[in-house]
C-alpha positions as a Markdown table, in Angstrom:
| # | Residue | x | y | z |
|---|---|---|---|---|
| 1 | Unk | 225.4 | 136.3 | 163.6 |
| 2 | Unk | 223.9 | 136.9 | 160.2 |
| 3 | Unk | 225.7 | 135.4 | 157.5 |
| 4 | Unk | 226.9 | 132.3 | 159.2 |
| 5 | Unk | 225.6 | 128.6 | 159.1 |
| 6 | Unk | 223.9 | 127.0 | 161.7 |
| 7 | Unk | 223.3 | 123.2 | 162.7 |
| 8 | Unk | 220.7 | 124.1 | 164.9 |
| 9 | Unk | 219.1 | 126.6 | 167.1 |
| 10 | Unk | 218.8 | 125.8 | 170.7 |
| 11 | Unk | 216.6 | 128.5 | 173.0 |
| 12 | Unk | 216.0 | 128.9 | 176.3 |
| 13 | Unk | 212.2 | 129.4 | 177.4 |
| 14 | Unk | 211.3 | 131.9 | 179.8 |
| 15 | Unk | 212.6 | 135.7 | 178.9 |
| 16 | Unk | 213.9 | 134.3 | 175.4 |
| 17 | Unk | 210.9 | 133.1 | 173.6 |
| 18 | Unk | 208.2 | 133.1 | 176.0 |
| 19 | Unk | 207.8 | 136.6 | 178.7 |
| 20 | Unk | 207.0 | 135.0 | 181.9 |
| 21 | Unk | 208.9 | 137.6 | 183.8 |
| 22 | Unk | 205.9 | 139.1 | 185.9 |
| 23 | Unk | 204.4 | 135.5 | 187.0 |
| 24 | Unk | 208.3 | 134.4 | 187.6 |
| 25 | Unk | 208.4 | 137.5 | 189.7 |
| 26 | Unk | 205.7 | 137.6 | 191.6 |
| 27 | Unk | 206.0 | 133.6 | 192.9 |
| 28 | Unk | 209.4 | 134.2 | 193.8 |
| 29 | Unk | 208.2 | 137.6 | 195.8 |
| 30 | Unk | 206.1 | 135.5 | 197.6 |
| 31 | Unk | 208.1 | 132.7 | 198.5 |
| 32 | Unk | 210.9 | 134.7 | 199.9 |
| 33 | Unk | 208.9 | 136.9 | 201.9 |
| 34 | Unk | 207.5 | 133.4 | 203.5 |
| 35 | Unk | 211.0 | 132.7 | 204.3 |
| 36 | Unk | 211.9 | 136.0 | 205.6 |
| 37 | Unk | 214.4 | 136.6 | 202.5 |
| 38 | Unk | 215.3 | 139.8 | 200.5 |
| 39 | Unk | 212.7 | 139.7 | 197.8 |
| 40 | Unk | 215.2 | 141.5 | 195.2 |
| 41 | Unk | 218.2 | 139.6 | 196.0 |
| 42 | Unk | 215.9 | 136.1 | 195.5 |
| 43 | Unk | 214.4 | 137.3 | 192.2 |
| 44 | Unk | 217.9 | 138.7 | 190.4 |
| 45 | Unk | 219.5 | 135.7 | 191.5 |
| 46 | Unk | 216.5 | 132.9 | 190.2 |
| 47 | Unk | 216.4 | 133.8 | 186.6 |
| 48 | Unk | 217.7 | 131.0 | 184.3 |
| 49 | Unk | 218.3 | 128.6 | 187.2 |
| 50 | Unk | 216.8 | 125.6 | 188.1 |
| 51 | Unk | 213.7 | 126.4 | 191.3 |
| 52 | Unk | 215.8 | 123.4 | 193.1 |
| 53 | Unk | 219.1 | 125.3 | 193.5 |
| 54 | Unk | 218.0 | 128.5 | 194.4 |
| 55 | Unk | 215.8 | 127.3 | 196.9 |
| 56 | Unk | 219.2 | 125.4 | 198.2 |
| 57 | Unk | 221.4 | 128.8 | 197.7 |
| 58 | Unk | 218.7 | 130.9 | 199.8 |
| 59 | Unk | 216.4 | 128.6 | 201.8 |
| 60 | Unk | 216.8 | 127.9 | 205.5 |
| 61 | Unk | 218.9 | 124.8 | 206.7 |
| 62 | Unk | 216.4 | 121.7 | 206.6 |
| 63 | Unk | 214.1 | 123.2 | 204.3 |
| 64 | Unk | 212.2 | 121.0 | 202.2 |
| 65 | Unk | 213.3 | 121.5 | 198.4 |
| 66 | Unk | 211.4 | 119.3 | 196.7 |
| 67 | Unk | 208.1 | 120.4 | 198.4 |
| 68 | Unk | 208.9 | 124.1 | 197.9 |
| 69 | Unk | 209.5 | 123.5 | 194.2 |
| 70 | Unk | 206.0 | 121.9 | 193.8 |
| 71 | Unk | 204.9 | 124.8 | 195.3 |
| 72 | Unk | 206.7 | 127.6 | 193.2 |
| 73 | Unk | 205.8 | 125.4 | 190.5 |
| 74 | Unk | 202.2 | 125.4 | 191.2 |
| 75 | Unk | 202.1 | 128.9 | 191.8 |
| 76 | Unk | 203.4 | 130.0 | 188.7 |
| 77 | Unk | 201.1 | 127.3 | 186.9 |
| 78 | Unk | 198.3 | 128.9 | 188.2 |
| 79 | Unk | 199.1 | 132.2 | 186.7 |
| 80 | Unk | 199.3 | 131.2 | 182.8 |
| 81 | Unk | 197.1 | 134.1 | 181.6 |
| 82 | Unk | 200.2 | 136.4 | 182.4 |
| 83 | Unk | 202.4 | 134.4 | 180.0 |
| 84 | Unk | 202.6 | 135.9 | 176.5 |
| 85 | Unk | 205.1 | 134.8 | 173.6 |
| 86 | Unk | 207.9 | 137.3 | 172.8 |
| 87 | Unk | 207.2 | 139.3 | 169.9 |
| 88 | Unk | 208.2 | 137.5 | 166.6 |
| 89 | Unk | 209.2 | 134.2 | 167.9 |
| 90 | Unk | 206.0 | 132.0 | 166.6 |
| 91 | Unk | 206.4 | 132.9 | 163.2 |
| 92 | Unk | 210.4 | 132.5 | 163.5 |
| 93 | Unk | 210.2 | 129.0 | 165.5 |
| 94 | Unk | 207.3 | 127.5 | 163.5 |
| 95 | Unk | 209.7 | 128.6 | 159.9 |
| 96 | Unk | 212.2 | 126.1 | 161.7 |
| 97 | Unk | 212.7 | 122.8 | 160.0 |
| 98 | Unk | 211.7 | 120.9 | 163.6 |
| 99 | Unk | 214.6 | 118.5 | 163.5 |
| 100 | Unk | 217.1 | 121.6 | 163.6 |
| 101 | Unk | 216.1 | 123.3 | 167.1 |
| 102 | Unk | 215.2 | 122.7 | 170.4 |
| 103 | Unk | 214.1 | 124.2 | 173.8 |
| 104 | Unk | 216.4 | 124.0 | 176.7 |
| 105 | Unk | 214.5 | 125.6 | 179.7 |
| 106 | Unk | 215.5 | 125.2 | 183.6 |
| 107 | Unk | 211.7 | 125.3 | 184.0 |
| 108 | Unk | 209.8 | 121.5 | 185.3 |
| 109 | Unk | 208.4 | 119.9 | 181.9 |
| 110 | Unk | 204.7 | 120.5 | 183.2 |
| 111 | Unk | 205.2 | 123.8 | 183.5 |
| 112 | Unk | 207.3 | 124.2 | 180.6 |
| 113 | Unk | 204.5 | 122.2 | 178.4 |
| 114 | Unk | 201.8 | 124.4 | 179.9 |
| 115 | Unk | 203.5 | 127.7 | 179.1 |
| 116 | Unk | 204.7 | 126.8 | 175.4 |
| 117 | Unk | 201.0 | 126.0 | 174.7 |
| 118 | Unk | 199.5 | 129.2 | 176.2 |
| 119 | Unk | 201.8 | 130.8 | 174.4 |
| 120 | Unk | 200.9 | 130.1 | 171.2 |
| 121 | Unk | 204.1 | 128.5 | 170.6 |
| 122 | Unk | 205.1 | 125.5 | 168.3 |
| 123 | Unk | 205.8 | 122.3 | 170.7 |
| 124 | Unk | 209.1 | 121.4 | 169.6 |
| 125 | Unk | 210.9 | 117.9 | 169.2 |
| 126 | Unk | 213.3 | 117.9 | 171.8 |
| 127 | Unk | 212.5 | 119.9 | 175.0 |
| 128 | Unk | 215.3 | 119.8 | 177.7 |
| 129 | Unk | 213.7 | 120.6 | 181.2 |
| 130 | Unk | 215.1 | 120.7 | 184.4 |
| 131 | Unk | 214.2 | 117.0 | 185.2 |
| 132 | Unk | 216.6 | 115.8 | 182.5 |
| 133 | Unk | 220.0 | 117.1 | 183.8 |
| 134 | Unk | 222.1 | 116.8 | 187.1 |
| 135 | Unk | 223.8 | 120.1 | 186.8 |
| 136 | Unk | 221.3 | 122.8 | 185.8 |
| 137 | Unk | 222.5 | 126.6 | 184.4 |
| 138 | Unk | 225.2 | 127.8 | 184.4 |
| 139 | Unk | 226.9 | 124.5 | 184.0 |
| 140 | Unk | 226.7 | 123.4 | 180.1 |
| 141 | Unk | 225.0 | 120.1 | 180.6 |
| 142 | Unk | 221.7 | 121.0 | 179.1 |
| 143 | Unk | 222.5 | 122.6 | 175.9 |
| 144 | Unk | 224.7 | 119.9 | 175.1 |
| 145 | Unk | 221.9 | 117.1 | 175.4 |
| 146 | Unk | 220.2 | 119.1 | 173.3 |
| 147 | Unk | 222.6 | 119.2 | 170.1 |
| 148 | Unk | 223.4 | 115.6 | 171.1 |
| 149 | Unk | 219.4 | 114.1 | 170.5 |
| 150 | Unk | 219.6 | 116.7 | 167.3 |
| 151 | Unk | 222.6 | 114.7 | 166.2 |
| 152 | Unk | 224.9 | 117.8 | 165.8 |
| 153 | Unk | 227.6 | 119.2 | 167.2 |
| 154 | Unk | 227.3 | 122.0 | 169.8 |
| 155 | Unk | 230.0 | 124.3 | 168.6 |
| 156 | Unk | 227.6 | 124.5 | 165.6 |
| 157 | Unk | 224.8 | 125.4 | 167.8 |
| 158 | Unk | 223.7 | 128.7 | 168.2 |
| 159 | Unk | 222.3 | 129.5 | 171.7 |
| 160 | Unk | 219.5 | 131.8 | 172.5 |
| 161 | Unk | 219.4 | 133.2 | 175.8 |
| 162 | Unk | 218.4 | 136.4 | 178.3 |
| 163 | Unk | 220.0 | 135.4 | 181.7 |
| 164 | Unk | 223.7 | 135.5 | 182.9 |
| 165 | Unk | 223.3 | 131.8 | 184.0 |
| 166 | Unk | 221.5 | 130.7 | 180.8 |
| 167 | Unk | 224.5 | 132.5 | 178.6 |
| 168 | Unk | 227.6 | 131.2 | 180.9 |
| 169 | Unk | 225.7 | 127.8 | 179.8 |
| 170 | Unk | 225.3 | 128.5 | 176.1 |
| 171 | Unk | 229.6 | 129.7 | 176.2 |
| 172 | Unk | 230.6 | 126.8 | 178.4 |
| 173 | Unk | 229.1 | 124.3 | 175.8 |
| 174 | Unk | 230.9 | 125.8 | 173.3 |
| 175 | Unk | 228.3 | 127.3 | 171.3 |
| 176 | Unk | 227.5 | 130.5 | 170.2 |
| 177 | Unk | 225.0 | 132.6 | 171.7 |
| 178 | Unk | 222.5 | 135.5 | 170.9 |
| 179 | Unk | 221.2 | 137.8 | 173.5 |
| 180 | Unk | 217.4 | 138.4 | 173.6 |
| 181 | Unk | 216.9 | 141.9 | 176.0 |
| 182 | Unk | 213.1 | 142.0 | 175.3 |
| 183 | Unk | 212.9 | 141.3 | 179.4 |
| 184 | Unk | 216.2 | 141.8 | 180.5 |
| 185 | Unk | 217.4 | 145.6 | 179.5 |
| 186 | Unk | 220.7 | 145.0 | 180.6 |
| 187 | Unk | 222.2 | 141.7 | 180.5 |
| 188 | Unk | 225.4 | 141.3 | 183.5 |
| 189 | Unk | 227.1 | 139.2 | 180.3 |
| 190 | Unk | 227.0 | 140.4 | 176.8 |
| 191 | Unk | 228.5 | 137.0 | 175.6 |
| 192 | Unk | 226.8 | 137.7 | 172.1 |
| 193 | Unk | 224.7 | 139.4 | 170.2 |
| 194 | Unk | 221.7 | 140.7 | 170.9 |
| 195 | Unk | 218.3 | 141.1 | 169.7 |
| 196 | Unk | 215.1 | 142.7 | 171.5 |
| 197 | Unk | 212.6 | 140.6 | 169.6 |
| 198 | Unk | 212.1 | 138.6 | 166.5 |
| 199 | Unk | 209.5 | 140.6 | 164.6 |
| 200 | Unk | 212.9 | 141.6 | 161.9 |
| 201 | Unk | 214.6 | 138.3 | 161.8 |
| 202 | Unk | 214.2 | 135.5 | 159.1 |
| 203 | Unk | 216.1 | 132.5 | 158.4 |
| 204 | Unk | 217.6 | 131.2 | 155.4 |
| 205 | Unk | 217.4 | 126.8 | 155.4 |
| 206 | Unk | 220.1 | 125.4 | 152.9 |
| 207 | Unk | 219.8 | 122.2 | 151.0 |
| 208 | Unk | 222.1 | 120.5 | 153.6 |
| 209 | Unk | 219.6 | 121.7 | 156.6 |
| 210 | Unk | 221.9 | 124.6 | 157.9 |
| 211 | Unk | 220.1 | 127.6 | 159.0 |
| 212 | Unk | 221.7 | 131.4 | 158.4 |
| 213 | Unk | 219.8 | 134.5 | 160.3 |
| 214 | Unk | 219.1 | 137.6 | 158.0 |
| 215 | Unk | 217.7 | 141.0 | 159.1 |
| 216 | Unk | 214.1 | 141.7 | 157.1 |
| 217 | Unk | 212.5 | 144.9 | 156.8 |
């Protein structure tokens, strides 16, 4: 990706900018072991999809989604000493001129807010959460909101993601996308690029606003 203009940045949260992976983890443990549920098949299925349509996919007939997600939501909330920013991405983001990138997370806005802050993250202009869409992750709906309140076009865009839903997202909007492995080894989908970390990326900002990634030393 280094080498070509940008209109604007648009990365996920969790597991691409922020490593939440052990708080994610463990409420998701805990819930399905409530339930009765395979813990493992519950937590590789929940990353980069909305609480709401998980709970639906794995949850017993009748089952009360919105309650469950207050409490997943609450759980992980609760745990916001275990949440740490991935390596590199506060000096990256906050080098950003704010009206070109945004965060797109499947996560509730409270949460979201909560975990940006603890990270030590710069609260951005436009934050997608999960309230704000009718079709969460996989299906495209949230990226392009995003580029559409930044006033540029998605196929512009270049997406940052870690999770097979969040990248089948960032290519069904028509972006571009770049792969962040720092808590996801293997991604199922190498759509893109990828990058463990920030710590040896820069960006170049061109008179016109367009952003171009270089490699630093």
């Amino acid at each position: 990706m280094t080498g070509r203009r940008f209109s604007a940045f648009l990365f996920d949260m969790d597991g691409t900018i922020i490593n939440s992976i052990e708080v994610a983890i463990d409420a998701w443990s805990q819930w399905a072991v409530r339930h009765g549920l395979d813990a493992a098949e519950v937590t590789k299925a929940m990353h980069g999809v909305r609480a709401a349509e998980t709970i639906a996919r794995f949850g017993p007939a009748g089952i009360d989604i919105d309650h469950e997600v207050a409490l997943l939501t609450d759980a992980e909330f609760n745990a916001v000493d275990k949440v740490k920013p991935i390596a590199g991405a506060a000096r990256f983001l906050t080098a950003l001129p704010r009206d070109r990138w945004a965060i797109v997370t499947s996560s509730p806005r409270r949460l979201a807010l909560q975990r940006i802050t603890a990270a030590g993250l710069p609260m951005p202009d436009i934050l997608i959460t999960a309230e704000d869409v009718n079709a969460g992750k996989p299906a495209p709906d949230c990226f392009i909101a995003a580029a559409e309140k930044l006033n540029v076009e998605i196929s512009n865009c270049l997406v940052w993601e870690d999770a097979p839903a969040g990248i089948a997202a960032g290519k069904a909007a028509g972006a571009d996308v770049m792969i962040v492995t720092a808590t996801h080894d293997s991604p199922d989908d190498k759509a893109g690029e990828t990058i463990i970390d920030y710590q040896n990326l820069a960006c170049d900002i061109a008179p016109d606003g367009t952003l171009t990634l270089k490699v630093i030393a």
